[in-house]
Short mmCIF file of C-alpha atoms in Angstrom, two decimals:
data_model
loop_
_atom_site.label_atom_id
_atom_site.label_comp_id
_atom_site.label_asym_id
_atom_site.label_seq_id
_atom_site.Cartn_x
_atom_site.Cartn_y
_atom_site.Cartn_z
CA MET A 838 4.18 -0.10 -29.70
CA LEU A 839 3.00 -0.43 -26.09
CA ASN A 840 -0.47 -1.85 -25.42
CA ILE A 841 -1.86 -1.88 -21.89
CA ILE A 842 -4.76 -3.96 -20.64
CA PHE A 843 -6.11 -3.87 -17.09
CA GLY A 844 -7.81 -6.74 -15.27
CA ASP A 845 -8.01 -10.50 -15.66
CA ILE A 846 -7.46 -11.67 -19.23
CA GLU A 847 -6.84 -14.93 -21.05
CA ASN A 848 -3.31 -15.96 -21.96
CA SER A 849 -1.84 -13.88 -19.15
CA VAL A 850 0.91 -15.00 -16.79
CA TYR A 851 0.01 -13.69 -13.34
CA HIS A 852 3.39 -14.30 -11.71
CA PRO A 853 6.03 -13.88 -14.42
CA PRO A 854 9.06 -14.54 -12.14
CA THR A 855 7.97 -18.18 -11.71
CA TYR A 856 7.41 -18.53 -15.46
CA PHE A 857 10.83 -16.99 -16.11
CA ASP A 858 12.63 -19.44 -13.81
CA ASN A 859 11.26 -22.32 -15.85
CA GLN A 860 11.40 -20.88 -19.37
CA TYR A 861 14.28 -18.42 -19.75
CA GLU A 862 16.98 -18.92 -22.36
CA ASP A 863 20.66 -18.34 -21.59
CA GLU A 864 21.09 -15.88 -24.45
CA TRP A 865 18.44 -13.58 -22.95
CA VAL A 866 20.65 -12.95 -19.94
CA THR A 867 23.66 -11.73 -21.90
CA ASP A 868 21.71 -9.63 -24.39
CA PRO A 869 22.86 -5.98 -24.05
CA LEU A 870 19.30 -4.93 -23.11
CA SER A 871 19.21 -7.41 -20.20
CA VAL A 872 22.71 -6.48 -19.09
CA GLU A 873 21.65 -2.85 -18.90
CA MET A 874 18.33 -3.58 -17.14
CA ILE A 875 20.07 -5.77 -14.55
CA ARG A 876 22.66 -3.05 -14.01
CA ASP A 877 20.04 -0.31 -13.67
CA ILE A 878 17.42 -2.04 -11.53
CA ASP A 879 19.29 -4.74 -9.62
CA LYS A 880 22.57 -2.78 -9.46
CA SER A 881 24.19 -6.04 -10.49
CA LYS A 882 26.60 -7.15 -13.20
CA VAL A 883 26.08 -9.99 -15.66
CA ILE A 884 29.19 -12.18 -15.63
CA SER A 885 27.81 -15.06 -17.71
CA PRO A 886 24.38 -16.58 -18.50
CA HIS A 887 24.52 -18.40 -15.18
CA LEU A 888 26.30 -15.91 -12.96
CA ILE A 889 25.33 -12.44 -11.78
CA GLU A 890 27.45 -10.37 -9.41
CA SER A 891 25.24 -8.64 -6.83
CA PRO A 892 26.75 -5.94 -4.61
CA VAL A 893 24.66 -7.21 -1.68
CA LEU A 894 24.38 -10.96 -2.15
CA GLY A 895 27.68 -11.57 -3.96
CA PRO A 896 27.63 -14.11 -6.81
CA ILE A 897 24.05 -15.22 -7.52
CA SER A 898 22.31 -17.32 -10.13
CA THR A 899 20.07 -15.89 -12.82
CA LYS A 900 17.08 -17.19 -10.86
CA GLU A 901 17.94 -14.81 -8.02
CA ILE A 902 17.62 -11.57 -9.97
CA SER A 903 14.61 -9.39 -9.13
CA GLY A 904 11.08 -10.29 -10.17
CA GLY A 905 10.84 -6.97 -11.96
CA VAL A 906 13.81 -7.67 -14.23
CA LYS A 907 12.64 -11.23 -14.88
CA THR A 908 9.29 -9.82 -16.03
CA LEU A 909 11.02 -7.25 -18.26
CA MET A 910 13.15 -9.96 -19.87
CA LEU A 911 10.05 -12.01 -20.63
CA MET A 912 8.44 -8.94 -22.19
CA ALA A 913 11.53 -8.40 -24.31
CA PHE A 914 12.39 -11.93 -25.41
CA ASP A 915 9.61 -14.45 -24.83
CA GLN A 916 8.09 -15.68 -28.08
CA SER A 917 5.21 -17.72 -26.63
CA GLY A 918 2.60 -15.03 -27.21
CA LYS A 919 1.79 -14.88 -23.53
CA ILE A 920 0.95 -11.56 -21.89
CA PHE A 921 2.88 -10.79 -18.72
CA ASN A 922 1.55 -9.18 -15.58
CA ALA A 923 3.46 -5.92 -15.21
CA SER A 924 2.16 -5.54 -11.67
CA SER A 925 5.17 -7.71 -10.84
CA CYS A 926 7.24 -4.69 -11.80
CA GLY A 927 8.06 -1.77 -9.54
CA ASP A 928 7.78 1.80 -10.76
CA ASN A 929 11.52 1.70 -11.47
CA CYS A 930 10.75 -0.74 -14.32
CA ALA A 931 8.32 1.63 -16.09
CA LYS A 932 10.94 3.30 -18.29
CA TRP A 933 12.14 -0.12 -19.44
CA ILE A 934 8.60 -1.20 -20.34
CA VAL A 935 8.38 1.92 -22.50
CA GLU A 936 11.78 1.12 -24.03
CA ILE A 937 10.76 -2.46 -24.89
CA GLY A 938 7.51 -1.10 -26.34
CA LYS A 939 9.57 1.06 -28.70
CA ARG A 940 11.45 -2.01 -29.94
CA LYS A 941 8.52 -4.38 -30.49
CA GLU A 942 4.76 -4.81 -30.35
CA LEU A 943 4.32 -5.28 -26.60
CA THR A 944 1.14 -5.93 -24.65
CA ILE A 945 1.29 -5.80 -20.87
CA ASN A 946 -1.34 -6.72 -18.32
CA LEU A 947 -1.82 -4.59 -15.21
CA HIS A 948 -3.71 -5.22 -11.97
CA HIS A 949 -2.77 -1.85 -10.49
CA VAL A 950 -2.01 1.58 -11.94
CA LEU A 951 1.73 1.39 -12.57
CA ASP A 952 3.37 4.78 -12.13
CA PHE A 953 4.85 5.80 -15.49
CA SER A 954 5.68 9.33 -14.31
CA SER A 955 9.43 8.70 -14.55
CA ALA A 956 9.24 6.94 -17.92
CA GLY A 957 9.56 10.05 -20.07
CA GLN A 958 7.34 10.73 -23.08
CA PHE A 959 5.52 7.64 -24.31
CA ASP A 960 2.51 6.55 -26.35
CA ALA A 961 0.33 3.61 -25.43
CA LEU A 962 -2.90 2.03 -26.57
CA MET A 963 -5.28 1.36 -23.68
CA LEU A 964 -6.96 -1.85 -24.79
CA ASN A 965 -9.83 -1.65 -22.28
CA THR A 966 -11.11 1.53 -23.92
CA GLY A 967 -9.38 1.49 -27.32
CA ARG A 968 -7.97 4.95 -26.68
CA MET A 969 -4.45 6.07 -27.45
CA VAL A 970 -2.69 8.01 -24.70
CA HIS A 971 0.31 10.28 -25.08
CA GLY A 972 2.33 10.74 -21.91
CA TYR A 973 1.78 10.09 -18.23
CA ALA A 974 -1.09 12.50 -17.53
CA GLU A 975 -3.24 11.08 -20.33
CA TYR A 976 -2.36 7.52 -19.30
CA LEU A 977 -3.34 8.21 -15.70
CA ASN A 978 -6.63 9.88 -16.56
CA GLU A 979 -7.55 7.00 -18.81
CA ALA A 980 -6.40 4.34 -16.33
CA LEU A 981 -8.37 5.88 -13.46
CA GLY A 982 -11.53 5.63 -15.54
CA ILE A 983 -11.08 1.91 -16.16
CA LYS A 984 -12.84 -0.25 -13.57
CA GLU A 985 -10.97 -3.49 -14.26
CA ARG A 986 -7.98 -4.20 -12.04
CA MET B 1278 -4.03 -9.99 18.67
CA LYS B 1279 -2.84 -6.54 19.68
CA GLY B 1280 0.41 -4.72 20.30
CA LYS B 1281 3.53 -3.69 18.41
CA TYR B 1282 6.16 -6.27 17.55
CA HIS B 1283 9.75 -5.73 16.57
CA VAL B 1284 10.96 -8.17 13.93
CA VAL B 1285 14.57 -8.93 13.03
CA VAL B 1286 15.29 -11.30 10.14
CA GLN B 1287 18.90 -11.96 9.22
CA ASN B 1288 21.42 -14.27 7.66
CA ASN B 1289 25.09 -13.81 7.02
CA ARG B 1290 24.60 -11.13 4.36
CA LEU B 1291 21.29 -9.43 5.06
CA ARG B 1292 19.51 -7.99 8.05
CA TYR B 1293 15.92 -6.72 8.03
CA GLU B 1294 14.55 -4.85 11.01
CA PHE B 1295 11.03 -3.44 11.34
CA ASP B 1296 7.97 -3.05 13.57
CA ILE B 1297 4.51 -4.48 12.92
CA LYS B 1298 1.63 -2.91 14.81
CA ARG B 1299 -1.61 -3.46 12.91
CA ASN B 1300 -3.37 -6.52 11.60
CA ILE B 1301 -2.63 -5.62 7.96
CA THR B 1302 0.75 -4.34 6.76
CA ILE B 1303 1.51 -3.91 3.07
CA ILE B 1304 5.00 -4.00 1.52
CA ARG B 1305 5.34 -2.62 -1.99
CA GLY B 1306 7.69 -0.36 -3.90
CA ASP B 1307 10.42 -0.60 -6.49
CA SER B 1308 11.79 -3.84 -7.87
CA ALA B 1309 15.03 -5.21 -6.42
CA THR B 1310 14.57 -3.84 -2.91
CA GLY B 1311 14.54 -7.26 -1.24
CA LYS B 1312 10.84 -7.94 -0.70
CA THR B 1313 10.88 -11.48 -2.05
CA THR B 1314 14.19 -12.17 -0.34
CA LEU B 1315 12.63 -11.22 3.00
CA TYR B 1316 9.68 -13.50 2.31
CA THR B 1317 11.96 -16.38 1.29
CA MET B 1318 14.08 -16.01 4.42
CA ILE B 1319 11.01 -16.12 6.67
CA ALA B 1320 9.65 -19.15 4.80
CA LEU B 1321 12.98 -20.94 5.20
CA ALA B 1322 13.24 -20.15 8.89
CA ALA B 1323 9.66 -21.30 9.50
CA ARG B 1324 10.27 -24.56 7.63
CA ARG B 1325 13.78 -25.45 8.77
CA GLY B 1326 14.27 -23.53 12.01
CA ASP B 1327 17.86 -22.94 13.11
CA SER B 1328 19.19 -25.28 10.43
CA SER B 1329 18.04 -22.81 7.77
CA GLY B 1330 20.81 -20.40 8.75
CA VAL B 1331 18.18 -17.67 8.93
CA GLU B 1332 17.53 -16.06 12.29
CA VAL B 1333 14.08 -14.59 12.96
CA ARG B 1334 13.74 -12.69 16.21
CA CYS B 1335 10.25 -11.64 17.26
CA GLU B 1336 8.03 -11.98 20.30
CA LYS B 1337 5.43 -13.57 18.01
CA LYS B 1338 5.94 -16.53 15.71
CA CYS B 1339 6.48 -15.60 12.06
CA ARG B 1340 5.59 -17.79 9.11
CA THR B 1341 4.37 -17.73 5.52
CA LEU B 1342 1.23 -19.06 3.82
CA GLU B 1343 1.07 -20.73 0.41
CA GLU B 1344 -1.60 -20.80 -2.29
CA LEU B 1345 -1.93 -24.56 -2.14
CA ASP B 1346 -3.20 -25.00 1.40
CA TRP B 1347 -3.88 -21.55 2.87
CA LYS B 1348 -7.55 -22.31 3.46
CA LEU B 1349 -6.70 -25.34 5.56
CA VAL B 1350 -3.79 -23.79 7.43
CA LEU B 1351 -5.05 -20.29 8.24
CA PRO B 1352 -7.91 -21.35 10.56
CA THR B 1353 -5.41 -23.34 12.63
CA LEU B 1354 -3.12 -20.37 13.28
CA GLN B 1355 -3.37 -17.98 16.18
CA ASP B 1356 -1.03 -15.27 17.43
CA TYR B 1357 1.22 -15.38 14.37
CA ILE B 1358 2.66 -12.73 12.10
CA ILE B 1359 1.89 -14.23 8.69
CA PHE B 1360 3.81 -13.11 5.60
CA LEU B 1361 2.20 -13.43 2.16
CA ASP B 1362 3.89 -12.96 -1.21
CA GLU B 1363 2.43 -11.37 -4.32
CA ASP B 1364 2.19 -14.62 -6.29
CA ASN B 1365 -0.85 -15.70 -4.25
CA LEU B 1366 -3.99 -15.14 -6.32
CA PHE B 1367 -6.20 -15.56 -3.24
CA LEU B 1368 -5.09 -12.24 -1.76
CA LYS B 1369 -7.76 -10.39 -3.73
CA THR B 1370 -10.61 -12.74 -2.86
CA ASP B 1371 -13.56 -12.07 -0.57
CA GLU B 1372 -12.86 -15.40 1.08
CA PHE B 1373 -9.38 -14.37 2.17
CA ALA B 1374 -10.67 -11.01 3.42
CA ARG B 1375 -13.31 -12.80 5.48
CA MET B 1376 -10.86 -15.32 6.92
CA ALA B 1377 -8.31 -12.60 7.70
CA ARG B 1378 -11.06 -10.63 9.46
CA GLU B 1379 -11.95 -13.62 11.63
CA SER B 1380 -8.35 -14.53 12.29
CA ASP B 1381 -6.36 -13.69 15.41
CA ASN B 1382 -3.13 -12.96 13.54
CA TYR B 1383 -1.28 -10.07 11.93
CA PHE B 1384 -0.67 -10.20 8.16
CA VAL B 1385 2.24 -8.72 6.22
CA ILE B 1386 1.36 -8.75 2.54
CA ILE B 1387 3.83 -8.15 -0.28
CA THR B 1388 1.84 -6.78 -3.18
CA ARG B 1389 1.54 -3.79 -5.50
CA GLU B 1390 -2.11 -4.49 -6.13
CA ASP B 1391 -4.73 -2.52 -4.27
CA LEU B 1392 -6.53 -5.01 -2.04
CA VAL B 1393 -9.91 -3.31 -1.92
CA ASN B 1394 -11.42 -6.02 0.29
CA LEU B 1395 -9.02 -5.20 3.12
CA PRO B 1396 -9.26 -1.93 5.05
CA TYR B 1397 -5.58 -1.24 5.64
CA SER B 1398 -4.08 2.01 6.84
CA VAL B 1399 -2.12 4.52 4.80
CA GLU B 1400 0.37 4.40 7.68
CA GLU B 1401 1.05 0.71 7.18
CA ILE B 1402 2.12 0.74 3.54
CA TYR B 1403 5.87 0.40 3.43
CA GLY B 1404 8.73 0.09 1.06
CA ILE B 1405 12.09 -1.44 1.95
CA HIS B 1406 15.31 0.46 1.64
CA SER B 1407 18.88 -0.27 2.46
CA SER B 1408 20.52 1.83 5.16
CA GLY B 1409 23.99 0.60 4.36
CA LYS B 1410 26.02 -1.92 6.27
CA TYR B 1411 24.96 -3.15 9.69
CA HIS B 1412 27.45 -2.36 12.44
CA ASP B 1413 29.25 -5.66 11.95
CA MET B 1414 30.08 -4.25 8.46
CA LYS B 1415 29.14 -7.57 6.92
CA ARG B 1416 25.38 -7.49 6.60
CA GLU B 1417 23.35 -5.13 4.40
CA TYR B 1418 20.89 -3.43 6.76
CA ASN B 1419 17.33 -3.05 5.43
CA GLU B 1420 14.44 -1.26 7.05
CA PHE B 1421 10.90 -0.17 6.20
CA TYR B 1422 9.90 3.34 5.17
CA HIS B 1423 6.45 4.84 4.77
CA ILE B 1424 5.47 5.06 1.12
CA TYR B 1425 2.58 7.42 1.82
CA GLY B 1426 1.42 9.31 4.86
CA ASN B 1427 0.58 12.77 5.99
CA GLU B 1428 3.77 14.08 4.43
CA GLU B 1429 1.45 14.77 1.48
CA ILE B 1430 0.67 18.07 3.24
CA SER B 1431 4.00 19.81 3.59
CA GLU B 1432 2.90 23.43 3.37
CA GLU B 1433 -0.13 25.54 4.36
CA VAL B 1434 -3.30 24.45 2.54
CA LYS B 1435 -6.29 26.76 1.96
CA PRO B 1436 -8.79 24.72 -0.01
CA ASP B 1437 -11.53 26.19 -2.16
CA GLY B 1438 -13.24 22.81 -2.32
CA VAL B 1439 -13.49 19.92 0.14
CA LEU B 1440 -14.31 16.30 -0.62
CA VAL B 1441 -15.19 14.18 2.40
CA GLU B 1442 -14.98 10.41 2.10
CA ASP B 1443 -17.99 9.56 4.22
CA SER B 1444 -21.56 10.74 4.26
CA ASN B 1445 -22.20 10.58 8.01
CA SER B 1446 -21.14 12.79 10.93
CA GLY B 1447 -17.79 13.72 9.42
CA TYR B 1448 -19.51 15.07 6.34
CA ASP B 1449 -22.09 16.90 8.49
CA PHE B 1450 -19.23 18.61 10.31
CA PHE B 1451 -17.23 19.71 7.28
CA ARG B 1452 -20.34 20.68 5.32
CA LYS B 1453 -21.19 23.14 8.11
CA VAL B 1454 -17.61 24.43 8.42
CA CYS B 1455 -17.34 24.93 4.67
CA GLY B 1456 -20.90 26.22 4.26
CA ASP B 1457 -20.27 29.08 6.68
CA LEU B 1458 -17.28 30.10 4.56
CA HIS B 1459 -18.88 29.49 1.16
CA ILE B 1460 -16.43 26.71 0.39
CA LYS B 1461 -17.84 23.88 -1.72
CA CYS B 1462 -18.08 20.64 0.24
CA GLU B 1463 -19.12 17.28 -1.22
CA SER B 1464 -19.36 13.74 0.07
CA ALA B 1465 -17.70 11.06 -2.05
CA GLY B 1466 -20.02 8.44 -0.57
CA GLY B 1467 -17.23 6.00 0.23
CA LYS B 1468 -13.51 5.66 -0.22
CA SER B 1469 -13.73 3.78 -3.50
CA LYS B 1470 -15.68 6.66 -5.02
CA ILE B 1471 -13.18 9.40 -4.18
CA ARG B 1472 -11.45 9.35 -7.58
CA ASP B 1473 -14.70 9.68 -9.52
CA ALA B 1474 -15.95 12.41 -7.18
CA LEU B 1475 -12.66 14.31 -7.55
CA LYS B 1476 -13.09 14.46 -11.32
CA LYS B 1477 -16.46 16.14 -10.82
CA MET B 1478 -15.11 18.84 -8.47
CA GLU B 1479 -14.70 22.08 -10.39
CA GLN B 1480 -12.61 23.81 -7.72
CA LYS B 1481 -8.90 24.15 -8.31
CA SER B 1482 -7.57 23.52 -4.84
CA VAL B 1483 -9.41 20.51 -3.43
CA LEU B 1484 -8.79 18.97 -0.04
CA VAL B 1485 -9.73 15.30 0.30
CA ILE B 1486 -10.56 14.27 3.86
CA ALA B 1487 -10.63 10.51 4.35
CA ASP B 1488 -10.10 7.90 7.05
CA GLY B 1489 -6.39 7.14 7.04
CA ALA B 1490 -7.10 3.94 8.96
CA SER B 1491 -8.68 2.30 5.92
CA ILE B 1492 -7.73 4.39 2.88
CA GLY B 1493 -4.71 2.21 2.02
CA PRO B 1494 -6.20 0.46 -1.03
CA GLU B 1495 -6.92 3.83 -2.67
CA MET B 1496 -3.55 5.43 -1.99
CA ASN B 1497 -1.62 4.35 -5.07
CA GLU B 1498 -4.17 5.94 -7.37
CA LEU B 1499 -4.80 8.98 -5.17
CA SER B 1500 -1.10 9.61 -4.86
CA GLN B 1501 -0.64 9.50 -8.62
CA TYR B 1502 -3.66 11.75 -9.11
CA MET B 1503 -1.98 14.31 -6.86
CA LYS B 1504 1.15 14.15 -9.00
CA VAL B 1505 -0.84 15.24 -12.04
CA TYR B 1506 -3.09 17.63 -10.08
CA PRO B 1507 -0.75 18.99 -7.38
CA ASP B 1508 -3.38 21.43 -6.04
CA THR B 1509 -5.31 18.42 -4.75
CA LYS B 1510 -4.24 17.48 -1.23
CA CYS B 1511 -5.22 14.70 1.12
CA TYR B 1512 -5.79 15.01 4.85
CA LEU B 1513 -5.85 11.52 6.29
CA PRO B 1514 -6.48 11.35 10.04
CA GLU B 1515 -7.28 7.89 11.39
CA SER B 1516 -10.94 8.93 11.22
CA PHE B 1517 -13.26 11.83 12.07
CA GLU B 1518 -13.90 10.23 15.46
CA TRP B 1519 -10.14 10.17 16.06
CA MET B 1520 -10.08 13.93 15.38
CA ILE B 1521 -12.71 14.53 18.07
CA LEU B 1522 -10.82 12.36 20.54
CA LYS B 1523 -7.55 14.09 19.64
CA SER B 1524 -9.10 17.55 20.06
CA GLY B 1525 -9.22 17.15 23.83
CA LEU B 1526 -12.97 17.88 23.97
CA ILE B 1527 -13.49 14.64 25.83
CA ASP B 1528 -11.91 14.84 29.27
CA GLY B 1529 -9.62 12.21 30.60
CA LYS B 1530 -5.98 11.25 30.43
CA GLU B 1531 -7.01 7.76 29.44
CA ILE B 1532 -8.08 8.83 25.96
CA GLN B 1533 -4.84 10.70 25.27
CA ASN B 1534 -2.96 7.68 26.56
CA ILE B 1535 -4.85 5.42 24.15
CA LEU B 1536 -4.15 7.77 21.24
CA GLN B 1537 -0.43 7.69 21.95
CA HIS B 1538 -0.21 3.93 21.41
CA PRO B 1539 -3.57 2.61 20.17
CA GLN B 1540 -2.03 -0.66 19.04
CA ASP B 1541 -1.85 -1.73 22.68
CA PHE B 1542 -5.62 -1.33 23.09
CA ILE B 1543 -7.06 -2.46 19.76
CA GLU B 1544 -7.82 -6.16 19.55
CA SER B 1545 -7.51 -6.94 15.83
CA GLN B 1546 -10.11 -9.68 15.87
CA GLU B 1547 -12.68 -7.26 17.30
CA TYR B 1548 -11.73 -4.21 15.25
CA PHE B 1549 -10.55 -5.15 11.77
CA SER B 1550 -9.77 -1.50 11.13
CA TRP B 1551 -8.80 1.11 13.72
CA GLU B 1552 -11.48 3.66 12.85
CA ARG B 1553 -14.11 1.27 14.24
CA PHE B 1554 -12.27 1.27 17.55
CA PHE B 1555 -12.11 5.08 17.68
CA THR B 1556 -15.85 5.28 16.89
CA SER B 1557 -16.53 2.75 19.62
CA ILE B 1558 -14.61 4.57 22.36
CA LEU B 1559 -15.99 7.96 21.32
CA ILE B 1560 -19.52 6.60 21.67
CA GLN B 1561 -18.58 4.94 24.96
CA TYR B 1562 -16.95 8.03 26.51
CA THR B 1563 -19.70 10.46 25.44
CA GLU B 1564 -22.63 8.25 26.44
CA LYS B 1565 -24.97 10.09 28.78
CA THR B 1566 -23.15 13.42 28.27
CA TYR B 1567 -24.09 16.47 26.23
CA LEU B 1568 -21.39 15.37 23.75
CA LYS B 1569 -23.19 12.08 23.02
CA TYR B 1570 -21.85 10.99 19.66
CA HIS B 1571 -23.86 9.41 16.85
CA LYS B 1572 -22.09 8.03 13.80
CA ARG B 1573 -25.07 8.53 11.48
CA SER B 1574 -25.69 12.20 12.08
CA LEU B 1575 -23.69 14.76 13.97
CA ASN B 1576 -24.74 15.95 17.41
CA GLN B 1577 -25.14 19.68 16.77
CA VAL B 1578 -23.14 20.53 19.89
CA TYR B 1579 -19.96 19.74 17.93
CA LEU B 1580 -20.82 22.67 15.66
CA HIS B 1581 -20.69 25.28 18.41
CA ASP B 1582 -17.83 27.65 17.72
CA LYS B 1583 -15.53 26.52 20.51
CA MET B 1584 -16.08 22.84 19.81
CA LYS B 1585 -15.74 23.30 16.08
CA GLN B 1586 -12.47 25.19 16.44
CA ALA B 1587 -11.01 22.57 18.77
CA ILE B 1588 -11.62 19.88 16.15
CA LEU B 1589 -10.28 22.05 13.32
CA ASP B 1590 -7.15 22.77 15.35
CA VAL B 1591 -6.26 19.08 15.02
CA MET B 1592 -5.78 19.66 11.28
CA GLU B 1593 -2.29 21.10 11.16
CA LYS B 1594 -1.34 23.22 8.13
CA ILE B 1595 -4.95 23.42 6.92
CA THR B 1596 -6.85 26.69 7.00
CA PHE B 1597 -10.48 27.11 6.05
CA GLU B 1598 -11.19 30.68 5.02
CA GLN B 1599 -13.60 32.50 2.77
#
């Protein structure tokens, strides 16, 4: 289930890529979900927990993958209870946020209106208003009415 | 600081090439397009110079600013292009907006957040995309592209409702144009109120007219609104005053010359946003003439048929009709 909360909140990590660099576990990197997200967003291939093959940069470390994918991996695997700022994610991460929300209870924090128009059909609970939205149009209408950013 | 500056940033694998021409430039867009890599390369070059292995070519000095000491460092900088990454919490603060306003530097800010304290242009919001290999076939070549812009209007628009951002002369003008044709025209009362005002418009095909020079912070949400309500369109000239200048009503080659490359005339420390400059020169050039311009309320001479049509002709692909 995907929960979305806009604005400054407690227990939120504002810049997830920094948190990821210092907290990630090797097994996250080789999980099939991560392998697929890294392939889709970074156009890169996971060779091992410490080695990613980028078509542009060549062999890179896990710390050099994109901030968007780092944030997605935290959403998927982190067990600390922290809420991650999805404004570190580009619109190309939206479908993966929806996917992770289907697999677990996921709460994301937003400081801008992330564009979910390419994420397909999804349901989300907007925590600022307590309203459930079904699909992009409902999400957008609800998000535009929320003042917090 | 004024002028347009070409920037090349490269190492052995990557090359970025772009132009910066206003005091605030925003970089946003999809993940994994190289935004943070660009920032890191500039930070390395600023810190280590040639020994970094990163080459930065620009007429102006380029550097980054960090959360820890930005308040101490920024007042000491002049004539720099300063790059800022999204992890800096201070970007949203009033204090940063004030210091940026007083500063004689250009800022390139990597963020997806809408920085409502900064009046940046819709024209200066960019994404980065790869254009393939540079001609040495070794480096990946990256350049900027406009995320938004007047491409929003790609076919003829005939609105049955008009929402004008401001409540001054621009609104006076469009209220009269629309009133004569029985088209509903409302003022949003400011750019941050456009979304709420749009929801209240009952017309199907609404044209939003706003100052492109400062509408940047609203564009993400406006753009998404237009995805869901595709009959809503945005017309985003630099400002209403820019439209009058562009119309040719004010004689003089000098004005048309300025409009062709305003960045060479607009001192960023004096005019934080370009629309203030266009208002200033319109007032200056019409002083003591029958076209004397007032920002607060419109000189009625601009509503005479010939004048009115000249201004409307600036709006390509937009037709006002009953």
